[in-house]
DNA sequence: AGGTTCATTTGACCTGGATCAAGCAACGTC
DNA sequence: GACGTTGCTTGATCCAGGTCAAATGAACCT
């Protein structure tokens, strides 16, 4: 009886070492022994449903979170009721990194669809990381990666046209899905047009028109939230072809 | 003789513990004993001059760098010869954090004026950080801070008007100078109008017109690179007053 | 089946800021 | 001390994408 209880508990409490995301997530590059130790501090919550918060703006920071299944958006609410969408997060991605400094969450995170989230208490992670150099290294890498990602986004928002932004967005989703073993050319977007526009610094109407144009040009087929990338090369070419973005000359 | 040699060497080789930036920089929060240890791995190079590189896009990553005096700009060169300015860095600020992940510099850094730069070999810093928990913590904090900073910039580029962008830029400089004990209302900009525009996602002409407008409105006095903030409150108000930026409604 | 609500699309129009095109001032350099 | 060269400013025009308005369509009640 106790035994069966333990077994079912263990079945529910999927461990990091059995998780398909291990190569994308925190455990990347750790020995199985160390994964075991990391596993000891990870909390797995029951699934959250569309609209539930992972954490909210202003809450005290205690943990980092990893999307296990589903998807999450992070955003900075503005006092007037508006919001600024900061990112969309797929399985294996770590959220809450921006809160380490101030020990307060400066953005909110809510799930876009039914999702499982792993919680990693930061102080315990920190302690663990000073005894596991490869974990420490992995944390530095992940923080650095986030900076690199923000930098790309900065380029997108500062210098690229609406067309380039949407193309980059779709290709980013596509590539991240591929890494997770999912179809990079046939997927459902879990966020609304409004959220995409907000994220890319564009009006909803512009996003909608661009989807229509991409479809007319044969780059993709769109049916509501279902996207089928018909011509990924052509989509990449949207990013490459010199547009208004590269009219900057000499430096010095 | 040997003694005098040692003395002059020590005088040149200003240590972290004597550095006025210690409270802003890596040593923040460390015991003087630990600062000593950190000091042991920091290399201090001879001053660089306007246009010299701290590191270049594509170089292998070995070290983080701290601006000691002067100022640095980081930017991503685009193949076509253009560039995307990523940031301007004042004394005490750490650069190169984005290169940790890939172990390659993905942007270039060049000094805007004669500057002293401290070099911190990363692998040694990493090793040291696993034996000094407060240093490890400080590193996590600094990386997280950088993410928070990028996030603000994202908001600026994605949602704010040209006027708000330039006001935010000037106020950011002003506040950072204040923290360093310099005048927050009277300063010289070490970067060109072109670089400011590039950084803020605006055309040079727009930047120039805005300086003129701000001056006409009595917010500041501008003479070439010399800025005198005449009415910092009014400048803050430029950011607060609802503009096109807050027309986003409900969430769900 | 019909109605309410919210998301998306489409059309018409407008504007902030880019682009184009001169001038102009500071700074060498010879 | 005239002469490029580079950086900054100013004026005139243009257009990508925002804003406003309305139609259409899903999804969800009841």
Coordinates of C-alpha atoms (C1' of nucleotides) in Angstrom, one line a residue:
Chain A
X1 CA 0.0 0.0 0.0
X2 CA 2.7 2.4 1.0
X3 CA 4.7 1.1 -1.9
X4 CA 1.9 1.7 -4.5
X5 CA 1.5 5.2 -3.1
X6 CA 5.2 5.9 -3.5
X7 CA 5.1 4.6 -7.0
X8 CA 2.2 6.7 -8.1
X9 CA 3.7 9.7 -6.5
X10 CA 7.0 9.1 -8.3
X11 CA 5.1 8.7 -11.5
X12 CA 3.5 12.1 -11.1
X13 CA 6.5 13.8 -9.9
X14 CA 8.4 13.4 -13.1
X15 CA 12.1 14.0 -12.3
X16 CA 14.4 16.2 -14.2
X17 CA 16.5 13.3 -15.4
X18 CA 13.5 11.8 -17.1
X19 CA 12.3 15.1 -18.5
X20 CA 12.6 15.4 -22.3
X21 CA 13.6 19.0 -21.8
X22 CA 16.8 18.2 -19.9
X23 CA 19.0 19.2 -22.7
X24 CA 17.4 22.6 -23.1
X25 CA 16.8 23.5 -19.5
X26 CA 18.9 24.0 -16.3
X27 CA 20.2 20.4 -16.2
X28 CA 22.1 20.9 -19.5
X29 CA 25.7 19.8 -19.1
X30 CA 25.3 18.4 -15.7
X31 CA 26.3 14.8 -14.6
X32 CA 23.3 12.6 -13.7
X33 CA 24.5 12.8 -10.1
X34 CA 24.2 16.6 -10.1
X35 CA 20.9 16.5 -11.9
X36 CA 19.7 14.4 -9.0
X37 CA 20.7 17.1 -6.6
X38 CA 19.1 19.8 -8.7
X39 CA 16.0 17.7 -8.8
X40 CA 15.9 17.8 -5.0
X41 CA 15.1 21.5 -4.9
X42 CA 12.7 21.7 -7.9
X43 CA 9.0 22.0 -7.0
X44 CA 6.4 20.8 -9.5
X45 CA 3.0 22.5 -9.2
X46 CA -0.3 21.3 -10.5
X47 CA -1.1 22.5 -14.0
X48 CA -2.2 26.2 -14.4
X49 CA -4.9 27.2 -16.8
X50 CA -5.2 29.9 -19.4
X51 CA -5.0 33.3 -17.7
X52 CA -3.5 32.0 -14.4
X53 CA -0.4 33.8 -13.1
X54 CA 2.9 32.2 -12.6
X55 CA 4.0 35.4 -10.8
X56 CA 2.8 39.0 -10.7
X57 CA 4.5 42.3 -11.0
X58 CA 5.5 43.6 -7.6
X59 CA 5.6 40.2 -5.8
X60 CA 8.7 39.4 -3.9
X61 CA 11.1 37.2 -5.8
X62 CA 11.7 33.7 -4.5
X63 CA 12.0 31.4 -7.4
X64 CA 12.8 31.0 -11.0
X65 CA 10.3 29.1 -13.1
X66 CA 10.6 26.8 -16.1
X67 CA 7.9 26.1 -18.5
X68 CA 7.5 22.4 -18.7
X69 CA 4.5 22.2 -21.0
X70 CA 2.3 24.9 -22.5
X71 CA 3.3 28.5 -23.0
X72 CA 3.6 31.6 -20.9
X73 CA 3.7 35.3 -21.7
X74 CA 5.6 37.8 -19.6
X75 CA 4.6 41.5 -19.7
X76 CA 5.0 44.7 -17.8
X77 CA 1.7 46.1 -16.8
X78 CA 1.5 49.9 -17.2
X79 CA -0.4 51.8 -14.5
X80 CA -3.1 53.0 -17.0
X81 CA -4.1 49.4 -17.6
X82 CA -2.1 48.9 -20.7
X83 CA 0.7 46.4 -20.9
X84 CA 3.9 45.8 -22.7
X85 CA 4.5 42.2 -23.7
X86 CA 8.1 41.2 -23.1
X87 CA 8.2 37.7 -24.3
X88 CA 6.5 34.3 -25.1
X89 CA 8.0 31.3 -23.4
X90 CA 8.0 27.7 -24.6
X91 CA 8.8 24.5 -22.8
X92 CA 12.3 24.5 -21.3
X93 CA 12.6 28.3 -21.1
X94 CA 13.4 29.9 -17.8
X95 CA 11.5 32.9 -16.6
X96 CA 11.9 35.4 -13.7
X97 CA 15.6 36.1 -14.4
X98 CA 15.0 39.8 -14.4
X99 CA 13.9 39.7 -10.8
X100 CA 17.1 38.5 -9.3
X101 CA 18.6 42.0 -9.0
X102 CA 15.9 43.8 -7.1
X103 CA 14.4 40.7 -5.5
X104 CA 11.0 41.8 -6.7
X105 CA 9.2 40.8 -9.9
X106 CA 9.2 43.7 -12.3
X107 CA 6.9 41.9 -14.7
X108 CA 4.0 39.5 -14.6
X109 CA 3.8 36.1 -16.2
X110 CA 0.6 34.4 -17.1
X111 CA 0.0 31.2 -18.9
X112 CA -1.5 31.3 -22.4
X113 CA -2.9 27.8 -22.3
X114 CA -3.0 24.9 -19.8
X115 CA 0.6 24.6 -18.7
X116 CA 2.9 22.8 -16.3
X117 CA 5.5 25.0 -14.6
X118 CA 8.5 23.9 -12.5
X119 CA 9.5 26.2 -9.7
X120 CA 13.1 26.5 -8.7
X121 CA 13.7 28.4 -5.4
X122 CA 16.5 30.7 -6.2
X123 CA 18.4 30.8 -2.9
X124 CA 18.6 27.1 -2.9
X125 CA 19.7 27.1 -6.5
X126 CA 22.3 29.7 -5.7
X127 CA 23.7 27.6 -2.8
X128 CA 23.7 24.5 -4.9
X129 CA 25.4 26.3 -7.7
X130 CA 28.4 27.2 -5.6
X131 CA 29.0 23.5 -5.0
X132 CA 28.4 22.4 -8.6
X133 CA 30.6 24.5 -10.9
X134 CA 28.9 23.2 -14.0
X135 CA 25.5 24.4 -12.6
X136 CA 27.0 27.8 -11.8
X137 CA 28.4 28.0 -15.3
X138 CA 25.0 27.0 -16.8
X139 CA 23.3 29.7 -14.8
X140 CA 25.8 32.3 -16.0
X141 CA 25.2 31.1 -19.5
X142 CA 21.4 31.2 -19.3
X143 CA 21.5 34.7 -17.9
X144 CA 23.9 35.8 -20.7
X145 CA 21.7 34.1 -23.2
X146 CA 18.7 36.1 -22.1
X147 CA 20.8 39.3 -22.6
X148 CA 21.7 38.2 -26.1
X149 CA 18.1 37.5 -26.8
X150 CA 17.0 40.9 -25.6
X151 CA 19.8 42.5 -27.7
X152 CA 18.3 40.9 -30.8
X153 CA 14.9 42.1 -29.9
X154 CA 16.3 45.6 -29.5
X155 CA 17.6 45.4 -33.0
X156 CA 14.3 44.2 -34.2
X157 CA 12.3 47.1 -32.5
X158 CA 14.9 49.8 -33.2
X159 CA 15.7 49.2 -36.8
X160 CA 13.4 46.8 -38.6
X161 CA 10.2 47.2 -40.6
X162 CA 6.9 45.8 -39.6
X163 CA 7.3 43.0 -42.2
X164 CA 10.7 42.0 -40.9
X165 CA 9.5 42.0 -37.3
X166 CA 6.6 39.6 -38.0
X167 CA 8.8 37.4 -40.1
X168 CA 11.4 37.3 -37.4
X169 CA 8.8 36.5 -34.9
X170 CA 7.4 33.6 -36.8
X171 CA 10.8 32.2 -37.6
X172 CA 11.8 32.4 -34.0
X173 CA 8.7 30.4 -33.0
X174 CA 9.4 27.9 -35.8
X175 CA 13.0 27.4 -34.7
X176 CA 12.2 27.0 -31.1
X177 CA 9.5 24.4 -31.9
X178 CA 12.0 22.5 -34.1
X179 CA 14.4 22.2 -31.2
X180 CA 11.6 20.7 -29.1
X181 CA 11.0 18.1 -31.7
X182 CA 7.8 19.7 -33.0
X183 CA 6.9 20.7 -36.5
X184 CA 8.6 23.9 -37.4
X185 CA 6.2 24.5 -40.3
X186 CA 2.8 23.7 -38.8
X187 CA 1.8 25.1 -35.5
X188 CA -0.7 26.9 -33.4
X189 CA 0.0 30.3 -32.0
X190 CA -1.1 30.4 -28.4
X191 CA -1.2 34.2 -28.2
X192 CA -3.6 36.7 -29.8
X193 CA -2.9 39.1 -32.6
X194 CA -3.2 41.8 -30.1
X195 CA -0.4 40.3 -28.0
X196 CA 1.8 39.7 -31.1
X197 CA 1.4 43.3 -32.1
X198 CA 2.1 44.6 -28.6
X199 CA 5.3 42.4 -28.4
X200 CA 6.5 43.6 -31.8
X201 CA 5.6 47.3 -31.3
X202 CA 3.0 47.2 -34.0
X203 CA -0.8 47.9 -34.1
X204 CA -3.1 44.8 -34.2
X205 CA -4.3 46.0 -37.6
X206 CA -0.8 45.9 -39.0
X207 CA -0.2 42.4 -37.8
X208 CA -3.5 41.3 -39.3
X209 CA -2.7 42.9 -42.7
X210 CA 0.8 41.3 -42.7
X211 CA -0.6 37.9 -42.1
X212 CA -2.9 38.5 -45.0
X213 CA 0.0 39.7 -47.2
X214 CA 2.3 36.8 -46.3
X215 CA -0.5 34.5 -47.2
X216 CA -1.2 36.2 -50.5
X217 CA 2.5 36.0 -51.3
X218 CA 2.4 32.3 -50.6
X219 CA 4.8 32.4 -47.6
X220 CA 2.3 30.8 -45.3
X221 CA -1.2 29.7 -44.8
X222 CA -3.0 31.1 -41.8
X223 CA -6.3 30.0 -40.4
X224 CA -7.0 31.8 -37.2
X225 CA -4.3 30.6 -34.8
X226 CA -3.1 27.8 -37.0
X227 CA 0.0 28.7 -39.0
X228 CA 1.5 26.6 -41.8
X229 CA 4.8 27.9 -43.1
X230 CA 4.8 27.2 -46.8
X231 CA 8.0 28.8 -47.8
X232 CA 10.4 29.2 -44.9
X233 CA 13.3 30.2 -47.2
X234 CA 11.3 33.1 -48.6
X235 CA 10.4 34.0 -45.0
X236 CA 14.1 34.1 -44.1
X237 CA 14.7 36.2 -47.2
X238 CA 12.3 38.8 -45.8
X239 CA 14.9 39.3 -43.1
X240 CA 17.9 39.3 -45.4
X241 CA 16.8 41.6 -48.1
X242 CA 18.1 45.1 -47.4
X243 CA 15.2 47.4 -46.5
X244 CA 15.0 50.7 -44.9
X245 CA 17.0 49.2 -42.0
X246 CA 20.4 49.3 -43.5
X247 CA 20.8 52.8 -44.6
X248 CA 23.3 53.6 -41.9
X249 CA 26.8 54.4 -43.1
X250 CA 30.2 54.8 -41.7
X251 CA 31.2 54.8 -38.1
X252 CA 34.1 56.6 -36.4
Chain B
X1 CA 65.7 51.4 -5.2
X2 CA 63.6 48.3 -5.4
X3 CA 61.4 49.9 -2.8
X4 CA 60.8 53.0 -4.8
X5 CA 60.0 50.8 -7.8
X6 CA 57.4 48.9 -5.9
X7 CA 55.9 52.1 -4.6
X8 CA 55.5 53.6 -8.0
X9 CA 54.1 50.4 -9.4
X10 CA 51.6 50.2 -6.6
X11 CA 50.6 53.8 -7.2
X12 CA 49.9 53.1 -10.8
X13 CA 48.2 49.9 -10.2
X14 CA 45.3 51.4 -8.3
X15 CA 43.6 48.6 -6.5
X16 CA 39.9 47.9 -6.4
X17 CA 39.8 48.6 -2.7
X18 CA 40.9 52.2 -3.3
X19 CA 38.8 52.7 -6.4
X20 CA 36.0 55.2 -6.0
X21 CA 33.8 52.9 -8.1
X22 CA 33.9 50.0 -5.6
X23 CA 30.3 50.5 -4.5
X24 CA 29.0 50.5 -8.1
X25 CA 31.2 47.8 -9.5
X26 CA 31.9 44.1 -9.0
X27 CA 33.3 44.6 -5.4
X28 CA 29.9 45.8 -4.2
X29 CA 28.9 44.0 -1.1
X30 CA 32.2 42.1 -0.7
X31 CA 34.3 42.1 2.5
X32 CA 37.7 43.8 2.1
X33 CA 39.3 40.4 2.3
X34 CA 37.3 39.2 -0.7
X35 CA 37.9 42.5 -2.6
X36 CA 41.6 41.7 -2.2
X37 CA 41.1 38.3 -3.8
X38 CA 39.1 39.8 -6.6
X39 CA 41.8 42.4 -7.1
X40 CA 44.3 39.6 -7.7
X41 CA 42.7 38.6 -10.9
X42 CA 41.9 42.1 -12.4
X43 CA 44.2 43.4 -15.1
X44 CA 44.6 47.1 -15.6
X45 CA 45.6 48.1 -19.1
X46 CA 47.1 51.4 -20.2
X47 CA 44.5 54.0 -21.3
X48 CA 42.7 53.6 -24.6
X49 CA 42.0 56.5 -26.9
X50 CA 39.0 57.6 -28.9
X51 CA 38.1 54.9 -31.4
X52 CA 40.2 52.1 -29.8
X53 CA 38.5 48.8 -29.4
X54 CA 37.9 47.1 -26.0
X55 CA 36.9 44.0 -27.9
X56 CA 35.5 43.3 -31.3
X57 CA 32.6 41.4 -32.7
X58 CA 33.6 37.8 -33.4
X59 CA 36.6 37.7 -31.1
X60 CA 36.7 34.8 -28.6
X61 CA 35.4 35.7 -25.2
X62 CA 37.9 35.7 -22.4
X63 CA 37.2 38.6 -20.1
X64 CA 34.6 40.9 -18.9
X65 CA 35.6 44.6 -18.8
X66 CA 34.7 47.5 -16.5
X67 CA 34.9 51.1 -17.5
X68 CA 37.1 52.8 -15.0
X69 CA 37.2 56.3 -16.5
X70 CA 35.9 57.6 -19.7
X71 CA 33.0 56.1 -21.7
X72 CA 32.4 53.2 -24.1
X73 CA 29.8 52.4 -26.7
X74 CA 28.8 48.8 -27.6
X75 CA 27.3 48.1 -31.0
X76 CA 26.5 45.3 -33.3
X77 CA 28.1 45.9 -36.7
X78 CA 25.9 44.9 -39.6
X79 CA 27.5 43.2 -42.6
X80 CA 26.6 46.1 -44.9
X81 CA 28.7 48.5 -42.9
X82 CA 25.9 49.9 -40.8
X83 CA 25.8 49.5 -37.0
X84 CA 23.3 49.1 -34.2
X85 CA 24.3 51.0 -31.1
X86 CA 23.5 48.8 -28.1
X87 CA 24.6 51.0 -25.2
X88 CA 26.8 53.7 -23.8
X89 CA 28.8 52.7 -20.7
X90 CA 30.0 55.0 -17.9
X91 CA 32.6 54.3 -15.2
X92 CA 31.7 51.3 -13.0
X93 CA 29.7 49.6 -15.7
X94 CA 30.5 46.0 -16.8
X95 CA 30.6 45.1 -20.5
X96 CA 30.8 41.8 -22.3
X97 CA 28.1 40.0 -20.4
X98 CA 26.3 39.0 -23.5
X99 CA 29.3 37.0 -24.7
X100 CA 29.3 34.5 -21.8
X101 CA 26.9 32.2 -23.5
X102 CA 28.5 31.6 -26.9
X103 CA 32.0 32.3 -25.7
X104 CA 32.3 34.8 -28.6
X105 CA 31.7 38.5 -28.6
X106 CA 28.6 39.2 -30.5
X107 CA 29.1 43.0 -30.4
X108 CA 32.0 45.4 -30.5
X109 CA 33.0 47.9 -27.9
X110 CA 35.0 51.0 -28.6
X111 CA 35.9 53.9 -26.4
X112 CA 34.3 57.3 -27.1
X113 CA 37.0 59.3 -25.4
X114 CA 40.3 58.5 -23.6
X115 CA 39.4 55.8 -21.1
X116 CA 40.8 53.4 -18.6
X117 CA 39.4 49.9 -18.7
X118 CA 39.8 47.0 -16.2
X119 CA 39.9 43.5 -17.6
X120 CA 38.5 40.6 -15.6
X121 CA 39.3 37.2 -17.0
X122 CA 36.0 35.4 -16.8
X123 CA 37.1 31.9 -16.1
X124 CA 39.1 33.1 -13.1
X125 CA 36.2 35.2 -12.0
X126 CA 33.9 32.2 -12.2
X127 CA 36.3 30.0 -10.2
X128 CA 36.6 32.7 -7.6
X129 CA 32.9 33.2 -7.5
X130 CA 32.3 29.6 -6.4
X131 CA 34.4 30.2 -3.3
X132 CA 33.0 33.6 -2.5
X133 CA 29.2 33.4 -2.3
X134 CA 28.7 37.1 -2.2
X135 CA 30.7 37.5 -5.4
X136 CA 28.6 34.8 -7.0
X137 CA 25.5 36.6 -5.9
X138 CA 26.8 39.9 -7.1
X139 CA 27.4 38.4 -10.5
X140 CA 23.9 37.0 -10.7
X141 CA 22.6 40.4 -9.7
X142 CA 24.7 42.2 -12.3
X143 CA 23.6 39.9 -15.1
X144 CA 20.0 40.2 -13.9
X145 CA 20.3 44.0 -13.8
X146 CA 21.5 44.0 -17.4
X147 CA 18.3 42.1 -18.4
X148 CA 16.2 44.6 -16.5
X149 CA 17.9 47.4 -18.3
X150 CA 17.4 45.8 -21.7
X151 CA 13.7 45.3 -20.8
X152 CA 13.3 49.1 -20.2
X153 CA 15.0 49.8 -23.5
X154 CA 12.6 47.4 -25.2
X155 CA 9.7 49.4 -23.8
X156 CA 11.3 52.6 -24.9
X157 CA 11.9 51.4 -28.5
X158 CA 8.6 49.5 -28.8
X159 CA 6.2 52.0 -27.3
X160 CA 7.5 55.4 -26.9
X161 CA 7.6 58.5 -29.1
X162 CA 10.7 60.2 -30.3
X163 CA 10.3 62.9 -27.7
X164 CA 10.0 60.4 -24.8
X165 CA 13.0 58.4 -26.1
X166 CA 15.3 61.4 -26.1
X167 CA 14.0 62.6 -22.7
X168 CA 14.5 59.1 -21.2
X169 CA 18.0 59.0 -22.7
X170 CA 19.1 62.3 -21.2
X171 CA 17.6 61.5 -17.8
X172 CA 19.3 58.2 -17.8
X173 CA 22.7 59.8 -18.4
X174 CA 21.9 62.4 -15.8
X175 CA 21.0 59.9 -13.1
X176 CA 24.1 57.8 -13.8
X177 CA 26.3 60.8 -13.5
X178 CA 24.7 61.7 -10.2
X179 CA 25.5 58.3 -8.8
X180 CA 29.1 58.9 -9.7
X181 CA 29.2 62.2 -7.9
X182 CA 29.1 64.3 -11.1
X183 CA 26.7 67.0 -12.0
X184 CA 23.4 65.6 -13.1
X185 CA 22.4 68.9 -14.8
X186 CA 25.6 70.0 -16.6
X187 CA 27.5 67.5 -18.7
X188 CA 29.2 66.7 -21.9
X189 CA 27.9 64.0 -24.2
X190 CA 30.7 61.9 -25.5
X191 CA 28.7 60.4 -28.3
X192 CA 27.6 62.0 -31.6
X193 CA 24.0 62.9 -32.6
X194 CA 24.3 60.0 -35.1
X195 CA 25.1 57.5 -32.3
X196 CA 22.3 58.8 -30.1
X197 CA 19.8 58.5 -33.0
X198 CA 21.0 55.0 -33.8
X199 CA 20.7 53.9 -30.2
X200 CA 17.2 55.3 -29.9
X201 CA 16.0 54.1 -33.2
X202 CA 15.7 57.6 -34.6
X203 CA 17.1 59.6 -37.5
X204 CA 19.9 62.1 -36.8
X205 CA 17.7 64.8 -38.0
X206 CA 15.0 63.9 -35.5
X207 CA 17.5 64.0 -32.6
X208 CA 18.7 67.4 -33.7
X209 CA 15.2 68.8 -34.0
X210 CA 14.3 67.5 -30.6
X211 CA 17.3 69.1 -29.0
X212 CA 16.2 72.3 -30.6
X213 CA 12.6 71.9 -29.4
X214 CA 13.7 71.0 -25.8
X215 CA 15.8 74.1 -25.8
X216 CA 13.0 76.3 -27.1
X217 CA 10.7 74.9 -24.4
X218 CA 13.3 75.8 -21.8
X219 CA 13.9 72.2 -20.7
X220 CA 17.6 72.4 -21.4
X221 CA 20.4 74.4 -23.0
X222 CA 22.5 72.7 -25.6
X223 CA 25.7 73.9 -27.1
X224 CA 27.2 71.2 -29.3
X225 CA 28.0 68.4 -26.9
X226 CA 27.5 70.4 -23.8
X227 CA 24.1 69.9 -22.1
X228 CA 22.7 71.9 -19.3
X229 CA 19.4 70.5 -17.9
X230 CA 17.4 73.5 -17.0
X231 CA 14.2 71.9 -15.9
X232 CA 14.7 68.2 -15.0
X233 CA 11.1 68.0 -13.5
X234 CA 9.6 69.1 -16.8
X235 CA 11.9 66.6 -18.5
X236 CA 10.6 63.8 -16.3
X237 CA 7.1 65.0 -17.1
X238 CA 7.7 64.3 -20.8
X239 CA 7.9 60.6 -19.8
X240 CA 4.9 60.7 -17.6
X241 CA 2.4 62.5 -19.7
X242 CA 0.3 60.1 -21.6
X243 CA 1.1 60.1 -25.2
X244 CA 0.4 57.7 -28.1
X245 CA 2.1 55.1 -25.9
X246 CA -0.7 54.3 -23.6
X247 CA -3.6 53.5 -25.9
X248 CA -3.5 49.8 -25.1
X249 CA -6.5 48.5 -23.4
X250 CA -7.7 45.4 -21.6
X251 CA -5.7 42.2 -21.3
X252 CA -7.4 38.9 -20.6
Chain C
dA1 C1' -31.6 28.8 -33.0
dG2 C1' -30.7 33.4 -31.6
dG3 C1' -27.9 36.8 -29.0
dT4 C1' -23.9 38.7 -26.7
dT5 C1' -19.1 39.4 -26.6
dC6 C1' -14.7 39.5 -28.0
dA7 C1' -11.1 38.7 -31.8
dT8 C1' -9.9 39.5 -36.3
dT9 C1' -10.1 41.5 -40.7
dT10 C1' -10.7 45.2 -44.0
dG11 C1' -11.1 49.9 -45.6
dA12 C1' -10.3 55.0 -45.4
dC13 C1' -7.6 58.4 -43.7
dC14 C1' -3.9 60.9 -41.1
dT15 C1' 0.5 61.8 -38.9
dG16 C1' 5.1 61.3 -36.7
dG17 C1' 9.2 60.7 -38.1
dA18 C1' 12.1 59.2 -42.1
dT19 C1' 14.2 60.8 -46.2
dC20 C1' 16.0 64.1 -49.3
dA21 C1' 18.4 68.3 -49.9
dA22 C1' 20.8 72.3 -48.6
dG23 C1' 23.2 75.3 -45.6
dC24 C1' 26.5 76.1 -41.8
dA25 C1' 29.9 75.7 -38.1
dA26 C1' 34.0 73.5 -36.0
dC27 C1' 38.2 71.4 -36.9
dG28 C1' 41.9 70.0 -38.9
dT29 C1' 45.7 70.1 -42.5
dC30 C1' 48.7 72.0 -45.7
Chain D
dG1 C1' 44.2 81.6 -43.9
dA2 C1' 41.9 79.1 -47.8
dC3 C1' 40.1 74.4 -48.2
dG4 C1' 38.4 70.0 -47.5
dT5 C1' 36.1 67.0 -44.1
dT6 C1' 32.9 65.8 -40.8
dG7 C1' 29.1 66.8 -37.7
dC8 C1' 25.0 69.4 -36.9
dT9 C1' 20.9 72.0 -38.0
dT10 C1' 17.0 73.3 -40.8
dG11 C1' 13.5 73.1 -44.4
dA12 C1' 10.5 70.5 -47.6
dT13 C1' 8.3 66.4 -48.9
dC14 C1' 6.9 61.6 -48.4
dC15 C1' 5.3 57.3 -46.6
dA16 C1' 4.9 53.2 -43.3
dG17 C1' 2.3 52.3 -40.2
dG18 C1' -0.9 54.2 -36.7
dT19 C1' -5.7 55.5 -35.8
dC20 C1' -10.6 55.5 -36.6
dA21 C1' -14.6 53.1 -38.1
dA22 C1' -17.2 49.3 -39.5
dA23 C1' -18.0 44.5 -41.1
dT24 C1' -17.3 39.7 -40.3
dG25 C1' -16.7 35.7 -37.7
dA26 C1' -15.8 32.5 -33.5
dA27 C1' -17.0 31.0 -29.4
dC28 C1' -20.0 30.8 -25.8
dC29 C1' -24.1 31.3 -23.5
dT30 C1' -29.0 30.5 -22.5

